[in-house]
mmCIF file of C-alpha atoms and ligand atoms in Angstrom:
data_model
loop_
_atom_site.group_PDB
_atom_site.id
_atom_site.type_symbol
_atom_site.label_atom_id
_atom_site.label_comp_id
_atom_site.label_asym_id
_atom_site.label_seq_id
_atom_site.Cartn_x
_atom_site.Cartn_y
_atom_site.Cartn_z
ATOM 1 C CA UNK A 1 54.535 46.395 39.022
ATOM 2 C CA UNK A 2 56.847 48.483 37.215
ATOM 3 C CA UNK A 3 56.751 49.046 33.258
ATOM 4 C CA UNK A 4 59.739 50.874 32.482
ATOM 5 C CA UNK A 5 62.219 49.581 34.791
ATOM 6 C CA UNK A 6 65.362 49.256 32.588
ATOM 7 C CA UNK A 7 65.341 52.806 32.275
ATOM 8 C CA UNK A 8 66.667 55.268 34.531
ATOM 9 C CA UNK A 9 63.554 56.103 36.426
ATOM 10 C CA UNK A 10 62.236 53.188 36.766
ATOM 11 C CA UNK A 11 65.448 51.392 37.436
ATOM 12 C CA UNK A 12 65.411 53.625 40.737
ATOM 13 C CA UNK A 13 62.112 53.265 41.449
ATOM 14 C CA UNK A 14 62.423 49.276 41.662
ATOM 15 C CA UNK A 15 65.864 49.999 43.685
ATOM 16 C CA UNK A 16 63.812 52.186 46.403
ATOM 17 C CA UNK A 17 61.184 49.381 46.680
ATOM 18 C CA UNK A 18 63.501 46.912 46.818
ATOM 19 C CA UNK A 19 65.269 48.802 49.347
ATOM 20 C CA UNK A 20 61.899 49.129 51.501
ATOM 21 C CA UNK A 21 61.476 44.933 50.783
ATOM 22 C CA UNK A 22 58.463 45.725 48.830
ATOM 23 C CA UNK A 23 57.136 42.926 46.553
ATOM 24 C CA UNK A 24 58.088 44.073 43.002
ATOM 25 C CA UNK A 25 57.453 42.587 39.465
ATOM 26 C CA UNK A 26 58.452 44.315 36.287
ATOM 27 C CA UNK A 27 57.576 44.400 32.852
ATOM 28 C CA UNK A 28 60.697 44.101 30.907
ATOM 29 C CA UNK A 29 60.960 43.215 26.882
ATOM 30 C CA UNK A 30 62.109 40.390 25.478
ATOM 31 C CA UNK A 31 64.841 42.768 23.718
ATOM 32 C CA UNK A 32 66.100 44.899 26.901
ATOM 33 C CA UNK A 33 69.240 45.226 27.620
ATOM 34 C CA UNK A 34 70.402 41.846 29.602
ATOM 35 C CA UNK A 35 72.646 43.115 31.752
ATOM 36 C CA UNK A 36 69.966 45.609 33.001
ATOM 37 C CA UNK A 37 67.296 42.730 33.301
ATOM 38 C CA UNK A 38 70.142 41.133 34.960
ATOM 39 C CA UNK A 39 70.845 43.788 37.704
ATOM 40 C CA UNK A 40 66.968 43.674 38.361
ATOM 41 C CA UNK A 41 66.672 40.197 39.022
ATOM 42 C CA UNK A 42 69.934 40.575 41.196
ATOM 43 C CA UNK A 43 67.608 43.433 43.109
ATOM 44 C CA UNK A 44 65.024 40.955 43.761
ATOM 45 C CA UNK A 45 62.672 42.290 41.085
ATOM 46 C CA UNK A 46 60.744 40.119 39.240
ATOM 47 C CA UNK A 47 60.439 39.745 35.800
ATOM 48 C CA UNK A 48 57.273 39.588 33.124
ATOM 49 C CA UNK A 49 57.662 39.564 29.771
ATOM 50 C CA UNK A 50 55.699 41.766 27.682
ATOM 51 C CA UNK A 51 55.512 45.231 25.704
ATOM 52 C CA UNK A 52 52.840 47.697 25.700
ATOM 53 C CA UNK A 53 52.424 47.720 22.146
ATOM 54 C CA UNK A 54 51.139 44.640 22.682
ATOM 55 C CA UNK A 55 47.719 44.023 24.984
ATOM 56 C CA UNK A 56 48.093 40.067 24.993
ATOM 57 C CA UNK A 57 51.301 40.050 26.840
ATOM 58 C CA UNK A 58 50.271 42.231 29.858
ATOM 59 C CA UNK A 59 46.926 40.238 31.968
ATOM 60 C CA UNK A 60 49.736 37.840 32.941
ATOM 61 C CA UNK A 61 52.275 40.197 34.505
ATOM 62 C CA UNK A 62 49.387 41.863 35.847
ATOM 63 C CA UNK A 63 47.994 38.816 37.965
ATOM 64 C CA UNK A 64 47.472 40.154 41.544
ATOM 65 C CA UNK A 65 49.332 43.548 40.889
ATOM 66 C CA UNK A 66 48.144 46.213 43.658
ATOM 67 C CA UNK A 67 50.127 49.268 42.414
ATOM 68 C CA UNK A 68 51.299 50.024 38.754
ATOM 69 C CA UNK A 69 54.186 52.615 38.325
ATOM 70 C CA UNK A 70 54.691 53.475 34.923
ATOM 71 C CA UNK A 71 57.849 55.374 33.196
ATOM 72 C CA UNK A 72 57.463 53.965 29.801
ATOM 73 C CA UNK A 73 58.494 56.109 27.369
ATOM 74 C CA UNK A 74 59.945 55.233 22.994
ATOM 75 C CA UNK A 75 61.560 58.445 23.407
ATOM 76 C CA UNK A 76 64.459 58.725 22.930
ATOM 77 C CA UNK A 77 66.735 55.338 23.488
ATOM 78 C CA UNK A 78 63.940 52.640 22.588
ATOM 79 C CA UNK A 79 62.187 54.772 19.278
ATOM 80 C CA UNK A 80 62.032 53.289 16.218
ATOM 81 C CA UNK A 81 60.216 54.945 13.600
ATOM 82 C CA UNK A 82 57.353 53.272 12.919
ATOM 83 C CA UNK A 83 57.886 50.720 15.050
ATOM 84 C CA UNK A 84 57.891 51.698 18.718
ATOM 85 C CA UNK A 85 57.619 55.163 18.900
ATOM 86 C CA UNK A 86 55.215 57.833 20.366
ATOM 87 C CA UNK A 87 51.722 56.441 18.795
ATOM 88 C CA UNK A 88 52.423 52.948 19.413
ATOM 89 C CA UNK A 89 54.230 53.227 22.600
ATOM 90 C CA UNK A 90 53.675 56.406 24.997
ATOM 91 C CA UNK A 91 49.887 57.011 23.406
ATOM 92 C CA UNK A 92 48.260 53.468 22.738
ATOM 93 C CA UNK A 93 51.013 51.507 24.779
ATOM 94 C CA UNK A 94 50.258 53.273 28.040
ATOM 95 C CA UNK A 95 46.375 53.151 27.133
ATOM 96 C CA UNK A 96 47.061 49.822 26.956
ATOM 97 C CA UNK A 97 48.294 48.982 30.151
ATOM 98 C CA UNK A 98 46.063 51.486 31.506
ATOM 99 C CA UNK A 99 42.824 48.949 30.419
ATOM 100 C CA UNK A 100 44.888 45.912 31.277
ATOM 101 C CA UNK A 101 45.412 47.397 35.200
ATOM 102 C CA UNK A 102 41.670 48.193 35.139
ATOM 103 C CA UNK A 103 40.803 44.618 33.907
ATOM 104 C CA UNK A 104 43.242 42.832 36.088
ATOM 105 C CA UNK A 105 41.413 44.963 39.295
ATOM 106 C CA UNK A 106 44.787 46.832 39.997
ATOM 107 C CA UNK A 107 43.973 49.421 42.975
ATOM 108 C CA UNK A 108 46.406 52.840 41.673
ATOM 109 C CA UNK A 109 47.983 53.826 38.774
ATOM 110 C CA UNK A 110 51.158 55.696 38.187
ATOM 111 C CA UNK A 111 52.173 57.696 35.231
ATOM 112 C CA UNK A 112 54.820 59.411 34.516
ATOM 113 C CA UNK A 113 54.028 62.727 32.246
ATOM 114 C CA UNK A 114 55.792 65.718 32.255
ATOM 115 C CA UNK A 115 55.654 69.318 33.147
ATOM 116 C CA UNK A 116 52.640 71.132 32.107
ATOM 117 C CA UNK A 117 54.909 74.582 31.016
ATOM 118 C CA UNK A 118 56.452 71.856 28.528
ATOM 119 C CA UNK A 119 53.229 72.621 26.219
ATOM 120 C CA UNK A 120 53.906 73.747 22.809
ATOM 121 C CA UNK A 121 51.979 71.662 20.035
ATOM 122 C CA UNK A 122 54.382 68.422 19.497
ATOM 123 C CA UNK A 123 53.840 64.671 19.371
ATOM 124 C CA UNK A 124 55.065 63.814 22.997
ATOM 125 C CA UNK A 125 53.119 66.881 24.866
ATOM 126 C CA UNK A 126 50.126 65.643 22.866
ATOM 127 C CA UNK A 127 50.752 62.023 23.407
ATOM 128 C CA UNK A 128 51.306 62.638 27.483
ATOM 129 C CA UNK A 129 48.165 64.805 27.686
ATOM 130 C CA UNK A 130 45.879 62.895 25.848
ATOM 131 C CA UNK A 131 47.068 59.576 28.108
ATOM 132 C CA UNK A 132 46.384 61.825 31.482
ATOM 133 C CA UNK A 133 42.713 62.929 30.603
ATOM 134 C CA UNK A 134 42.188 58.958 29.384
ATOM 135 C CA UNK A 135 43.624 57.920 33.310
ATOM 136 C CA UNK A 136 41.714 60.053 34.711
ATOM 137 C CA UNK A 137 38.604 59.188 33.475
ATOM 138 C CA UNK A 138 39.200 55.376 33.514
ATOM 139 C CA UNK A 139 37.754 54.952 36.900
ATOM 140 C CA UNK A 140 41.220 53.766 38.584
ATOM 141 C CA UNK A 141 42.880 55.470 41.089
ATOM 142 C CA UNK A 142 45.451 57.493 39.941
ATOM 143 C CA UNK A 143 48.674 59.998 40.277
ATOM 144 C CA UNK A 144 50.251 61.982 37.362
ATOM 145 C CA UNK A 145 53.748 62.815 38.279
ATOM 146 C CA UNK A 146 54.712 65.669 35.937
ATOM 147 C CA UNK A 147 58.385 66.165 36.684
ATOM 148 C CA UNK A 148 60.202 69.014 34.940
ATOM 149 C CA UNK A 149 63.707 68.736 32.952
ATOM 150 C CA UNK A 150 65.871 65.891 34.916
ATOM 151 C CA UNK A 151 69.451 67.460 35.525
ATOM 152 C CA UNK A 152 70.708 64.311 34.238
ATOM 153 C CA UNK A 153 69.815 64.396 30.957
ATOM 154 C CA UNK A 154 69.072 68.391 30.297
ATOM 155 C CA UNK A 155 72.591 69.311 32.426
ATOM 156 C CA UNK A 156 74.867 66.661 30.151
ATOM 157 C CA UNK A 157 76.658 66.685 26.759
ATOM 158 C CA UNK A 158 73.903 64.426 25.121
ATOM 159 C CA UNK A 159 72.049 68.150 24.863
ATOM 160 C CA UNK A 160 74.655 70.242 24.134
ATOM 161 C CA UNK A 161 75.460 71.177 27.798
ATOM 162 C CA UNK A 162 78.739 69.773 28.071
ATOM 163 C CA UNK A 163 80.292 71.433 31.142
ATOM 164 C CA UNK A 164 83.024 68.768 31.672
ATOM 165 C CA UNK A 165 84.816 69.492 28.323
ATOM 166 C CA UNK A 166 83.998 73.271 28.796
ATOM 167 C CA UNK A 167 81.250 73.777 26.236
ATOM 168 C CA UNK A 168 78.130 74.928 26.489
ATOM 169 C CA UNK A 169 75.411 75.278 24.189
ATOM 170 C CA UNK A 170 72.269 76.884 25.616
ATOM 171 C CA UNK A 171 68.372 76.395 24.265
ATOM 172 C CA UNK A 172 67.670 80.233 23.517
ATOM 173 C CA UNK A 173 69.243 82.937 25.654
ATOM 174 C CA UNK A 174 69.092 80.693 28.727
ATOM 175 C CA UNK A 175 67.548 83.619 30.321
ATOM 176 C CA UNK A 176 64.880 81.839 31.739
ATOM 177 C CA UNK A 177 64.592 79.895 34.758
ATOM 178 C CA UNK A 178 63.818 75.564 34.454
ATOM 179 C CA UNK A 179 63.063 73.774 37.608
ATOM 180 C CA UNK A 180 65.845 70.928 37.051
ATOM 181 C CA UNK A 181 65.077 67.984 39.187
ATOM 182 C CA UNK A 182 67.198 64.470 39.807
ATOM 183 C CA UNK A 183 65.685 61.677 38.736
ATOM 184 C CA UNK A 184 66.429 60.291 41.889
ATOM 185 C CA UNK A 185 64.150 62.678 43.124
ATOM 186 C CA UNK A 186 61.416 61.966 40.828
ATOM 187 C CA UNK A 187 61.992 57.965 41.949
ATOM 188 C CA UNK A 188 61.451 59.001 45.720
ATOM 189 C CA UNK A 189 57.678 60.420 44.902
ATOM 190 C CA UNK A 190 56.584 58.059 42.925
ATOM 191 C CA UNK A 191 57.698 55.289 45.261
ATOM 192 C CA UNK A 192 55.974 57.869 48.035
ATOM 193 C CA UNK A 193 52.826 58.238 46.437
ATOM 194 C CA UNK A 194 51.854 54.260 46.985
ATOM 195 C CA UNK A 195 51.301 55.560 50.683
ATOM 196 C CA UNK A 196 50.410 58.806 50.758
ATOM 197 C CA UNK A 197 47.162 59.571 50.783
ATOM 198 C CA UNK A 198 47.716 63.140 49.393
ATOM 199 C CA UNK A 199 48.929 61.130 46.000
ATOM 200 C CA UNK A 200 45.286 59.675 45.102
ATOM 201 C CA UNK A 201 43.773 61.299 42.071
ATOM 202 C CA UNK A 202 46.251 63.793 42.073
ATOM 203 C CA UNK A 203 48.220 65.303 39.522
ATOM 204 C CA UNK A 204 51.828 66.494 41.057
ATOM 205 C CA UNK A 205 54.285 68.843 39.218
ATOM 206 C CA UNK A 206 57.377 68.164 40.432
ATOM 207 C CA UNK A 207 60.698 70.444 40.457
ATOM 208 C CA UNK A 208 64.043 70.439 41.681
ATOM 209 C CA UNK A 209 64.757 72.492 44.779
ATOM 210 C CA UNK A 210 65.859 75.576 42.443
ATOM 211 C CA UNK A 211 64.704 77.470 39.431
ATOM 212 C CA UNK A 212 67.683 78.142 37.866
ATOM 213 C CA UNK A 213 68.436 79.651 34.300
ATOM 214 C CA UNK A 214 70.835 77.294 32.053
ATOM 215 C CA UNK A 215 73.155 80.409 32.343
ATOM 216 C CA UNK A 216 73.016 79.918 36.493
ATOM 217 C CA UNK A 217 73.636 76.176 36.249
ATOM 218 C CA UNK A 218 76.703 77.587 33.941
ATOM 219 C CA UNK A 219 77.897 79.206 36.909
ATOM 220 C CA UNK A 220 77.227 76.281 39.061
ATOM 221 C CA UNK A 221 79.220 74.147 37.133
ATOM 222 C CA UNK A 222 82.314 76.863 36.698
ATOM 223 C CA UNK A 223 82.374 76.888 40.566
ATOM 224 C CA UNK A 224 82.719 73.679 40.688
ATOM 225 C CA UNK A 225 85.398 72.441 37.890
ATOM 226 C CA UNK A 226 86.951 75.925 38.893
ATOM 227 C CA UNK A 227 86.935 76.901 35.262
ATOM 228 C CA UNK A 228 86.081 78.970 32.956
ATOM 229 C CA UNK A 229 83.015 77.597 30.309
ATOM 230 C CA UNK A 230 82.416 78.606 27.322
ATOM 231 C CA UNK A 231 78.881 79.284 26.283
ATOM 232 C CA UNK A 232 77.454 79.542 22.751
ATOM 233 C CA UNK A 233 73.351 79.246 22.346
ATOM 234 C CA UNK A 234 70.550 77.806 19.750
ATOM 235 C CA UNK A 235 68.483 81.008 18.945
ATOM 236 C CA UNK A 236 64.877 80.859 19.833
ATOM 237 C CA UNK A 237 64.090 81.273 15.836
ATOM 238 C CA UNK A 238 66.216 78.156 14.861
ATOM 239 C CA UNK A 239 63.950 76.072 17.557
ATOM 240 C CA UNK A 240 61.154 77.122 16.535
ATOM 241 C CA UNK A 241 61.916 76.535 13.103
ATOM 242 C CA UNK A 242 63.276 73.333 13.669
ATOM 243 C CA UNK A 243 59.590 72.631 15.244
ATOM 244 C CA UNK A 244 57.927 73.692 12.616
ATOM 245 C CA UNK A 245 59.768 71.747 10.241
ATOM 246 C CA UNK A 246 60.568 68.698 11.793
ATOM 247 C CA UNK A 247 59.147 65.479 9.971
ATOM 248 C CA UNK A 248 60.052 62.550 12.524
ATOM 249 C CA UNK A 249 57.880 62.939 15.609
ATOM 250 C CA UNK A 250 60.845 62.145 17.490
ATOM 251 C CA UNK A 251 62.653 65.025 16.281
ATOM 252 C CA UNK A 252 59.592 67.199 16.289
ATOM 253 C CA UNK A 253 59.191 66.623 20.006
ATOM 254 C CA UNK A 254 63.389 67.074 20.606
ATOM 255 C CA UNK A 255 62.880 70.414 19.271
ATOM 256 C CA UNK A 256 59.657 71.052 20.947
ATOM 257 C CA UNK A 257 60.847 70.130 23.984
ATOM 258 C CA UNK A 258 64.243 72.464 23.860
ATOM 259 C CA UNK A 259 61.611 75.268 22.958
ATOM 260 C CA UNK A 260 60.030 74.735 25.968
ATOM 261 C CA UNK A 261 63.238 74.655 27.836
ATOM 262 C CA UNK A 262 63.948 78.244 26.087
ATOM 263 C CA UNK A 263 61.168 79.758 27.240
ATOM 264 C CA UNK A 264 61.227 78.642 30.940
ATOM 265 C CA UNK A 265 59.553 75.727 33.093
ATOM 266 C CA UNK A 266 59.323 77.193 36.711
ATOM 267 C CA UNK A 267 58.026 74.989 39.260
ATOM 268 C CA UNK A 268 57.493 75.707 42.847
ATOM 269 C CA UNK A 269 57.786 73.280 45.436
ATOM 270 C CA UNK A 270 56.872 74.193 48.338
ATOM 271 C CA UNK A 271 53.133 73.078 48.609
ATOM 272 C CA UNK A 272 54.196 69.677 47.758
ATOM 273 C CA UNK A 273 57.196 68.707 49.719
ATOM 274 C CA UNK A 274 54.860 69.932 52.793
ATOM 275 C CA UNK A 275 52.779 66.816 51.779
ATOM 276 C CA UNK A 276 55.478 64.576 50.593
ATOM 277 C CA UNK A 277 59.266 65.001 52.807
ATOM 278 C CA UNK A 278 61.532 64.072 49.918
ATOM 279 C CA UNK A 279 65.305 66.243 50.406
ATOM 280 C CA UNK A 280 65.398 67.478 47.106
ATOM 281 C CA UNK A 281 69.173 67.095 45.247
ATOM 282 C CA UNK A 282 70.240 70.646 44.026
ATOM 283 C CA UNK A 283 72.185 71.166 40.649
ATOM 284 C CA UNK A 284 75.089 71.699 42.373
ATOM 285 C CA UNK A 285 75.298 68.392 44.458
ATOM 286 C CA UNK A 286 74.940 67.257 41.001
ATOM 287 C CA UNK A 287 77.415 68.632 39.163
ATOM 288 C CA UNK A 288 79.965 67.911 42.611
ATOM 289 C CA UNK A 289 79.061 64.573 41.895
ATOM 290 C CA UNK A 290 80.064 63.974 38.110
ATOM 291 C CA UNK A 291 83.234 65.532 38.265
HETATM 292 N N1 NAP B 1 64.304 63.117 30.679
HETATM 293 C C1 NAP B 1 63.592 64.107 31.203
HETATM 294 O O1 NAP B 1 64.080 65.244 31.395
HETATM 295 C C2 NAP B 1 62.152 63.866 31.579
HETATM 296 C C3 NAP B 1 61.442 64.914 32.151
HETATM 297 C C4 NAP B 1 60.114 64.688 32.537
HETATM 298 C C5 NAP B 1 59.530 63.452 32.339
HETATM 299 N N2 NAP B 1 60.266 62.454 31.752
HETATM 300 C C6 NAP B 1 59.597 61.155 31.573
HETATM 301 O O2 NAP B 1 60.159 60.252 32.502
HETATM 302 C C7 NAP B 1 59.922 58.915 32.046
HETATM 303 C C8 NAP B 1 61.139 58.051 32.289
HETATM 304 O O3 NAP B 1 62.233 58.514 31.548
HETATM 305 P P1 NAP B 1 63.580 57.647 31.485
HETATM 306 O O4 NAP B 1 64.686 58.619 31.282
HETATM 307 O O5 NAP B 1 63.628 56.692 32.621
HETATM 308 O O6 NAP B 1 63.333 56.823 30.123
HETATM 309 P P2 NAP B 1 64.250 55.643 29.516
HETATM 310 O O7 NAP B 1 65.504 55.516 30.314
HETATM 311 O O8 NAP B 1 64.372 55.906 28.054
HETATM 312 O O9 NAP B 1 63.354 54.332 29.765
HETATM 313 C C9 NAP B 1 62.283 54.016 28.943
HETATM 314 C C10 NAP B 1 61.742 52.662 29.339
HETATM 315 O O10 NAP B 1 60.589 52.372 28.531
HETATM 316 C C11 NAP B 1 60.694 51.026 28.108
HETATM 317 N N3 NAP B 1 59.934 50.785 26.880
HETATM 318 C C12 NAP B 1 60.092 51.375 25.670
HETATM 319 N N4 NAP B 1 59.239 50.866 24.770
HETATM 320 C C13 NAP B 1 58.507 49.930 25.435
HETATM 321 C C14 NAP B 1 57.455 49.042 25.049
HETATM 322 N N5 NAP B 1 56.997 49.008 23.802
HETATM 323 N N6 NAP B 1 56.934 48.217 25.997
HETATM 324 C C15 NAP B 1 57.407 48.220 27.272
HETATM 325 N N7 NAP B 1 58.403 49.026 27.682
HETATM 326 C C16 NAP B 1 58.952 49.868 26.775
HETATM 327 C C17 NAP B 1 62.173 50.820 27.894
HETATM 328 O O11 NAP B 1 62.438 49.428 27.823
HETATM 329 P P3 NAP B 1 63.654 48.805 26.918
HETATM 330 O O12 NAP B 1 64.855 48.842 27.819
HETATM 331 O O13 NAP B 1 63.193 47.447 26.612
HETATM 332 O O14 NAP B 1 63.806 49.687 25.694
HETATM 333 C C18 NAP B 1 62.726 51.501 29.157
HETATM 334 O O15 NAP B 1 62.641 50.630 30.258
HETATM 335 C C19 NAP B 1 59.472 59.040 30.593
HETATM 336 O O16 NAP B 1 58.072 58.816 30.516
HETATM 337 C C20 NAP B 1 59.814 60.478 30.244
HETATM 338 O O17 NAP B 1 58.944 61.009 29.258
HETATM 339 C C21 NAP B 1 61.555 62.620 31.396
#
């Protein structure tokens, strides 16, 4: 079962399964987005009405469920203050499910965390790392996949990196090097680690096949579009002053999280792909790809 799987990652997780004609149910809410509930069904998926926020609605989709993958996140296209948001959703919700997949006798458990260099004092980091030690002492077996910045998101307009239009606005110097991964990439381990025995009570940090600085994916990019970019940055001081004096937790965690980004999250990669043979994408079959 997949909880998440109108979002990106766990819309390609359910395509991979799919694609391998693995039995898959999801837990969708009654307020996704149709025509992504829609695209699921077309995929074979299906569907289970419920929300983490709420324990009642999860023993049924939960009825005979082997394997749950997990990408739930509020942040940042489904939070509403106060409503579903970090507490309610990526704390409680996924401690939620977490109880609900011990009670229904489900046999692994798959979260999705994040990085552990994205570790300054915010209410995501907190949320992720309090819901990892509570997995791993609930007595299921488990994987935390900890990806690092997806290119996707961290490499696009939507934070300030806006290479198509020739703008660039970097978090700090951009000195520093980030392991960007795909979330493609991501997808293929956690759809990996239902078979792999190197998966089981293991916590995997998972990078793209580079550590690049935002000012090398710059370069990347200007290759590319064969132009010249134009790069501006957030100084360190106004991120961490925005962290200090955020109010929202979402925004709190935003700034947090470009902090992080600031100061560097290097991954290596080689232990792991020994164990799991995923073909990593690089940045720039990435950027080829949206131009
Ligand atoms: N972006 C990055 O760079 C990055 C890096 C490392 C790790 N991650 C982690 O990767 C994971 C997946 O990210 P993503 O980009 O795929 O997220 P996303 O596109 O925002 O998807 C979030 C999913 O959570 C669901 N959801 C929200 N509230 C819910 C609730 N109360 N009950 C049940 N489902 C709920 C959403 O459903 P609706 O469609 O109904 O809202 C959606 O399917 C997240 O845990 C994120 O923290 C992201």
């Amino acid at each position: 079962m997949v909880a998440g799987a109108t979002g990106l990652l766990g819309n390609e997780i359910c395509r991979l399964l799919r694609a391998k004609h693995l039995p898959v149910t999801a837990l969708v809410r009654t307020t996704s987005d149709p025509a992504k509930t829609e695209q699921l069904t077309k995929l074979g998926v299906q569907l289970f009405h419920g929300d983490l926020r709420k324990k009642e609605t999860l023993d049924q989709a939960l009825q005979g469920v082997k394997t749950v993958i997990t990408s739930v996140s509020s942040m940042p296209f489904s939070y509403k203050p106060g409503d579903n948001d970090i507490q309610s959703v990526d704390e409680d919700g996924i401690i939620n499910l977490i109880n609900a997949s011990k009670t229904a006798g489900v046999n692994h458990f798959i979260y999705t965390s994040f990085s552990k260099n994205l570790d300054l004092d915010f209410p995501l980091r907190n949320a992720k790392r309090k819901v990892e030690r509570y997995l791993q002492n609930s007595g299921l077996t488990y994987t935390i996949l900890r990806p690092g910045c997806f290119m996707e998101l961290w490499l696009s307009a939507a934070v300030g990196f806006d290479a198509l239009n020739g703008k660039v606005t970097t978090c700090g110097t951009g000195a520093n090097p980030v392991a960007y991964i795909s979330f493609k990439d991501v997808a293929k381990f956690a759809v990996e680690c239902i078979s792999n025995p190197a998966a089981r009570n293991a916590v995997l940090e998972l990078g793209g096949p580079q550590n690049l600085s935002q000012l090398d994916a710059v370069k990347i990019f200007e290759e590319v579009l064969d132009k010249k970019i134009e790069v501006g940055q957030i100084p360190v001081e106004a991120l961490q002053s925005q962290l200090a004096g955020a109010e929202d937790p979402m925004q709190k965690s935003f700034s947090g999280l470009m902090l992080c980004v600031s100061n560097g999250d290097r991954i290596e990669m080689k232990e792991i792909l020994d164990k799991f043979p995923v073909k990593l994408i690089s940045v720039k079959d990435y950027a080829s790809s949206v131009i």
